Amino acid sequence: VSTGDASWSAVSVGVTTALAEAGHTWSDYFDDAADASVVRSFPLSANDLGVLEGAGFGERCFVHLGPAAEAKVRHQQARLRIRRMGSTPIVDDVHVYVADFSNKLSVTVGSPGTLFCGRLGAVVLEVSLGHDGLLVIGDAATINGAKVVAINGRILIKRGAMIADEVLIQGSDQHGIVDLATGAFVNHGKRFVHLGRHTWIGRRVTLLPGVAIGDGAIVGACSVVTKEVPSCCVAAGVPARVVRENVSWSRTWDTLDADAVAFMDEIQAPFRNPEE
Ligand SMILES: CC(C)(COP(=O)(O)OP(=O)(O)OC[C@H]1O[C@@H](n2cnc3c(N)ncnc32)[C@H](O)[C@@H]1OP(=O)(O)O)[C@@H](O)C(=O)NCCC(=O)NCCS
């Protein structure tokens, strides 16, 4: 059962607003304009798509799928699983939007939140969603086994990201730290993680709340990132520090793949494939 596009419009407007608040534009993430996207909205409570594990979702919970994602889910070519977090009695105001993806996307929801994904490549991704958390993943991202915690925070991943396995992206601390002298909460400011255009996050990396990874940047394996990583740098270590500047990366080993070429054109870098 598709419910028309009213709830989809609400979701896309909310996402556009969140991107604008971060100083980003829709085209930093997606090829199509929001209003050009073909999408069907399915109430989660009806579970027509068979994506729900268990119950406990109210009437304002929807899965919104683009045609490619819908076909893959229906034909079990890709696996979408949504379940409620253990002790929560019922959740409402939950939106999961996916234009396209391959492999496996699992979403655990504790309270209102939004997951909004463009045309993803292959993903093995576990998302925890709640407390009005938002996770936006731009077109052409691939994710090989990450956990993303979008609880009480906003995680925004621009187009073309490559995220390896055993990566943890933590969008907020989830719990408060209180100053004993003043009673003030000291950790409420850090409620986002931003990944720029064409970023490569290596194996077993942890990205902590309040971190922005610049366009074209690389984070080395097993790093714990606690601060901003500038554009076109390699950062590595615990805590991560810049170890190389003025570089970017390609999915292929010794030539530039199409997205690397596109990115290097965007930043007007004088790189060329060997055969050119
Ligand atoms: C970061 C990486 C890409 C190498 O980048 P690089 O620019 O060639 O870095 P270098 O090897 O020249 O190392 C530069 C410095 O960073 C250090 N370094 C490199 N990788 C590091 C890491 N993951 N953690 C801690 N320090 C690291 C090096 O020891 C060196 O330190 P030094 O200057 O004190 O000697 C690589 O080390 C890495 O982590 N590869 C794994 C990527 C991955 O996870 N792939 C999975 C598929 S997505």
Coordinates of C-alpha atoms and ligand atoms in Angstrom, one line a residue:
V1 CA 0.0 0.0 0.0
S2 CA 1.5 3.3 -1.1
T3 CA 0.1 6.3 0.7
G4 CA 0.8 9.1 -1.8
D5 CA 3.6 11.5 -1.3
A6 CA 2.5 13.7 1.7
S7 CA 4.8 12.1 4.2
W8 CA 7.7 12.0 1.7
S9 CA 7.3 15.7 1.1
A10 CA 7.5 16.3 4.9
V11 CA 10.7 14.2 5.1
S12 CA 12.5 15.8 2.2
V13 CA 11.6 19.3 3.4
G14 CA 13.0 18.4 6.8
V15 CA 16.2 17.0 5.3
T16 CA 16.6 20.1 3.0
T17 CA 16.3 22.3 6.2
A18 CA 18.8 20.2 8.1
L19 CA 21.3 20.4 5.2
A20 CA 20.8 24.2 4.9
E21 CA 21.3 24.6 8.7
A22 CA 24.7 22.9 8.2
G23 CA 25.5 25.2 5.3
H24 CA 25.2 22.4 2.7
T25 CA 23.0 22.1 -0.4
W26 CA 20.9 19.2 -1.7
S27 CA 23.3 18.8 -4.7
D28 CA 26.2 18.2 -2.3
Y29 CA 24.4 14.9 -1.6
F30 CA 22.0 14.0 -4.5
D31 CA 21.9 14.1 -8.3
D32 CA 18.1 14.7 -8.5
A33 CA 16.1 17.6 -7.1
A34 CA 14.1 16.5 -4.1
D35 CA 10.8 17.1 -5.9
A36 CA 11.9 15.1 -8.9
S37 CA 12.5 11.9 -6.9
V38 CA 10.0 9.2 -7.5
V39 CA 9.2 7.6 -4.3
R40 CA 6.5 5.5 -2.7
S41 CA 5.6 5.6 1.0
F42 CA 4.6 2.6 3.0
P43 CA 3.3 2.7 6.6
L44 CA 5.6 0.7 8.7
S45 CA 2.7 -0.5 10.9
A46 CA 1.2 -2.4 7.9
N47 CA 4.5 -4.1 7.2
D48 CA 3.5 -4.7 3.5
L49 CA 7.1 -5.0 2.5
G50 CA 8.0 -7.5 5.2
V51 CA 10.9 -5.3 6.5
L52 CA 9.7 -5.1 10.1
E53 CA 11.0 -7.4 12.8
G54 CA 8.6 -7.4 15.7
A55 CA 6.0 -4.7 16.2
G56 CA 5.5 -1.4 18.1
F57 CA 5.5 1.2 15.3
G58 CA 2.8 3.9 15.3
E59 CA 0.8 5.4 12.4
R60 CA 3.4 8.1 11.6
C61 CA 6.2 5.6 10.8
F62 CA 7.0 5.2 7.1
V63 CA 9.4 3.5 4.8
H64 CA 9.9 5.5 1.6
L65 CA 11.5 3.7 -1.3
G66 CA 12.7 4.7 -4.7
P67 CA 11.8 2.3 -7.6
A68 CA 15.2 0.6 -7.5
A69 CA 15.2 0.0 -3.7
E70 CA 11.5 -1.2 -3.8
A71 CA 12.2 -3.7 -6.5
K72 CA 15.3 -5.1 -4.7
V73 CA 13.5 -5.3 -1.4
R74 CA 10.4 -7.0 -2.9
H75 CA 12.6 -9.5 -4.8
Q76 CA 14.9 -10.1 -1.9
Q77 CA 17.9 -8.9 -3.8
A78 CA 18.7 -6.6 -1.0
R79 CA 17.8 -6.8 2.7
L80 CA 16.2 -4.0 4.7
R81 CA 15.4 -4.7 8.3
I82 CA 13.7 -2.3 10.8
R83 CA 13.2 -3.1 14.4
R84 CA 12.3 -1.3 17.6
M85 CA 14.9 -0.9 20.3
G86 CA 14.3 -3.3 23.2
S87 CA 12.4 -1.6 26.0
T88 CA 10.6 1.2 24.1
P89 CA 6.8 0.4 24.3
I90 CA 5.9 2.1 20.9
V91 CA 7.7 4.5 18.6
D92 CA 6.2 7.1 16.2
D93 CA 7.4 9.7 13.8
V94 CA 10.0 7.5 12.2
H95 CA 11.0 7.8 8.5
V96 CA 13.4 5.6 6.6
Y97 CA 14.0 6.7 3.0
V98 CA 16.2 4.8 0.5
A99 CA 16.5 5.5 -3.2
D100 CA 18.7 2.4 -4.0
F101 CA 21.0 0.1 -2.2
S102 CA 22.6 -3.4 -2.4
N103 CA 23.3 -5.9 0.4
K104 CA 22.1 -5.1 3.9
L105 CA 20.7 -2.2 5.8
S106 CA 19.5 -2.7 9.4
V107 CA 17.8 0.0 11.4
T108 CA 17.0 -0.1 15.1
V109 CA 14.7 2.6 16.3
G110 CA 14.1 3.8 19.9
S111 CA 12.2 7.1 19.3
P112 CA 11.5 9.6 16.5
G113 CA 14.2 9.8 13.8
T114 CA 15.0 10.0 10.1
L115 CA 17.3 7.9 7.9
F116 CA 17.6 9.4 4.4
C117 CA 19.8 7.6 1.8
G118 CA 20.3 8.4 -1.9
R119 CA 21.4 5.9 -4.5
L120 CA 23.8 3.9 -2.4
G121 CA 26.1 1.2 -3.8
A122 CA 26.8 -1.9 -1.7
V123 CA 26.2 -1.3 2.0
V124 CA 26.4 -3.4 5.1
L125 CA 25.2 -0.9 7.6
E126 CA 23.6 -0.9 11.0
V127 CA 21.9 2.3 12.1
S128 CA 20.6 3.2 15.6
L129 CA 18.0 6.0 15.3
G130 CA 16.2 8.0 18.0
H131 CA 15.7 11.3 19.9
D132 CA 15.1 13.1 16.5
G133 CA 18.4 11.8 15.2
L134 CA 19.0 12.3 11.5
L135 CA 21.3 10.3 9.2
V136 CA 21.7 11.5 5.6
I137 CA 23.8 9.5 3.1
G138 CA 24.5 10.9 -0.3
D139 CA 24.6 9.1 -3.7
A140 CA 27.2 6.5 -4.6
A141 CA 28.3 5.8 -1.0
T142 CA 29.6 2.3 -0.2
I143 CA 29.8 1.0 3.3
N144 CA 31.4 -2.3 4.1
G145 CA 30.2 -2.9 7.7
A146 CA 29.7 0.2 9.7
K147 CA 27.6 1.1 12.8
V148 CA 26.1 4.6 12.8
V149 CA 24.5 6.0 15.9
A150 CA 22.1 8.8 14.9
I151 CA 20.6 9.3 18.3
N152 CA 20.2 12.9 19.5
G153 CA 22.5 14.1 16.7
R154 CA 22.8 14.7 12.9
I155 CA 25.1 12.7 10.8
L156 CA 25.5 14.0 7.2
I157 CA 27.6 12.1 4.6
K158 CA 28.0 13.8 1.3
R159 CA 28.1 11.9 -2.0
G160 CA 30.8 9.4 -2.9
A161 CA 31.9 8.3 0.5
M162 CA 33.8 5.0 1.0
I163 CA 33.4 3.5 4.5
A164 CA 35.2 0.3 5.4
D165 CA 34.2 -2.4 7.9
E166 CA 34.0 -2.2 11.7
V167 CA 33.7 1.6 11.4
L168 CA 31.7 3.4 14.2
I169 CA 30.2 6.8 13.6
Q170 CA 28.9 8.3 16.8
G171 CA 26.6 11.3 16.2
S172 CA 26.3 12.4 19.9
D173 CA 27.6 11.3 23.3
Q174 CA 24.0 10.0 24.0
H175 CA 24.4 10.7 27.7
G176 CA 25.1 14.0 29.6
I177 CA 28.3 15.1 31.3
V178 CA 27.5 17.5 34.1
D179 CA 29.9 20.1 35.6
L180 CA 29.7 19.6 39.3
A181 CA 30.4 23.3 40.1
T182 CA 27.7 24.8 37.9
G183 CA 25.3 22.0 37.2
A184 CA 25.6 22.7 33.5
F185 CA 25.8 20.0 30.8
V186 CA 29.2 20.4 29.1
N187 CA 28.8 18.1 26.1
H188 CA 25.6 19.2 24.5
G189 CA 27.4 21.2 21.7
K190 CA 28.8 18.1 19.9
R191 CA 25.8 16.6 18.2
F192 CA 26.9 16.0 14.6
V193 CA 29.3 14.2 12.4
H194 CA 29.9 15.5 8.9
L195 CA 31.7 13.7 6.1
G196 CA 32.6 15.8 3.1
R197 CA 32.4 14.9 -0.6
H198 CA 34.5 11.8 -1.6
T199 CA 35.9 10.8 1.8
W200 CA 37.5 7.4 2.6
I201 CA 37.1 6.1 6.1
G202 CA 39.5 3.2 6.7
R203 CA 38.9 0.0 8.6
R204 CA 38.0 0.1 12.3
V205 CA 37.9 3.8 12.5
T206 CA 35.8 5.6 15.1
L207 CA 34.4 9.1 14.3
L208 CA 33.3 10.8 17.6
P209 CA 30.7 13.5 18.0
G210 CA 31.5 17.0 16.7
V211 CA 33.8 15.8 13.9
A212 CA 33.9 17.1 10.4
I213 CA 35.9 15.3 7.7
G214 CA 36.9 17.5 4.8
D215 CA 36.2 16.8 1.1
G216 CA 38.6 14.3 -0.4
A217 CA 40.1 13.3 3.0
I218 CA 41.3 9.9 4.1
V219 CA 41.2 8.5 7.6
G220 CA 43.7 5.7 8.3
A221 CA 42.8 2.3 9.8
C222 CA 42.0 2.1 13.5
S223 CA 42.1 5.8 14.0
V224 CA 39.9 7.6 16.6
V225 CA 38.9 11.0 15.2
T226 CA 38.1 13.6 17.8
K227 CA 38.7 16.8 15.8
E228 CA 38.1 18.2 12.3
V229 CA 40.1 16.7 9.5
P230 CA 40.9 19.3 6.8
S231 CA 40.1 18.6 3.1
C232 CA 42.5 16.5 1.0
C233 CA 44.5 15.2 4.0
V234 CA 45.3 11.8 5.4
A235 CA 44.6 11.7 9.2
A236 CA 45.6 8.7 11.3
G237 CA 46.2 7.6 14.8
V238 CA 44.6 7.8 18.3
P239 CA 43.7 10.7 18.4
A240 CA 43.9 11.2 14.7
R241 CA 46.4 13.7 13.4
V242 CA 47.1 14.9 9.9
V243 CA 50.0 12.8 8.5
R244 CA 49.9 13.9 4.8
E245 CA 48.5 16.9 3.0
N246 CA 47.4 17.7 -0.6
V247 CA 46.2 14.2 -1.6
S248 CA 43.0 12.4 -2.4
W249 CA 42.2 8.8 -3.3
S250 CA 40.7 6.4 -5.9
R251 CA 38.8 3.2 -5.4
T252 CA 41.0 1.6 -7.9
W253 CA 44.6 1.0 -7.1
D254 CA 46.6 2.4 -10.0
T255 CA 44.1 4.4 -12.1
L256 CA 41.5 7.0 -11.2
D257 CA 37.9 5.8 -11.0
A258 CA 35.1 7.9 -12.3
D259 CA 34.2 9.5 -9.0
A260 CA 37.8 10.3 -8.3
V261 CA 38.1 12.0 -11.7
A262 CA 34.9 13.9 -11.0
F263 CA 36.1 15.1 -7.6
M264 CA 39.5 16.1 -8.9
D265 CA 37.8 18.1 -11.7
E266 CA 35.7 19.8 -9.1
I267 CA 38.7 20.9 -7.1
Q268 CA 40.7 21.5 -10.3
A269 CA 43.5 19.2 -9.4
P270 CA 46.0 18.5 -12.2
F271 CA 45.8 14.7 -11.8
R272 CA 45.5 12.4 -14.8
N273 CA 45.1 8.7 -15.4
P274 CA 48.3 7.1 -16.6
E275 CA 47.0 6.2 -20.1
E276 CA 45.9 9.8 -20.8
Ligands
LIG1 C1 46.6 6.0 6.3 C2 47.1 5.0 5.2 C3 46.1 5.0 4.1 C4 48.5 5.4 4.7 O1 48.5 6.8 4.3 P1 50.0 7.4 3.9 O2 49.7 8.9 3.6 O3 50.6 6.6 2.9 O4 50.7 7.3 5.3 P2 52.2 6.8 5.6 O5 52.2 5.3 5.5 O6 53.2 7.6 4.8 O7 52.4 7.2 7.1 C5 52.5 8.5 7.6 C6 52.6 8.5 9.1 O8 51.3 8.1 9.6 C7 51.4 7.0 10.4 N1 50.3 6.1 10.1 C8 49.8 5.7 8.9 N2 48.7 5.0 9.1 C9 48.4 5.0 10.4 C10 47.3 4.4 11.1 N3 46.3 3.8 10.5 N4 47.3 4.7 12.4 C11 48.3 5.4 13.0 N5 49.3 5.9 12.4 C12 49.4 5.7 11.0 C13 52.7 6.3 10.0 O9 53.3 5.5 11.0 C14 53.6 7.5 9.7 O10 54.0 8.1 10.9 P3 55.5 8.8 11.0 O11 55.5 10.0 10.1 O12 55.6 9.1 12.4 O13 56.5 7.7 10.5 C15 47.3 3.6 5.7 O14 48.3 3.5 6.8 C16 46.1 2.9 6.2 O15 45.6 3.1 7.3 N6 45.6 2.0 5.3 C17 44.4 1.2 5.6 C18 43.2 1.7 4.8 C19 42.0 0.8 5.0 O16 41.5 0.7 6.1 N7 41.6 0.1 3.9 C20 40.5 -0.7 4.0 C21 39.7 -0.7 2.8 S1 38.6 0.7 2.7

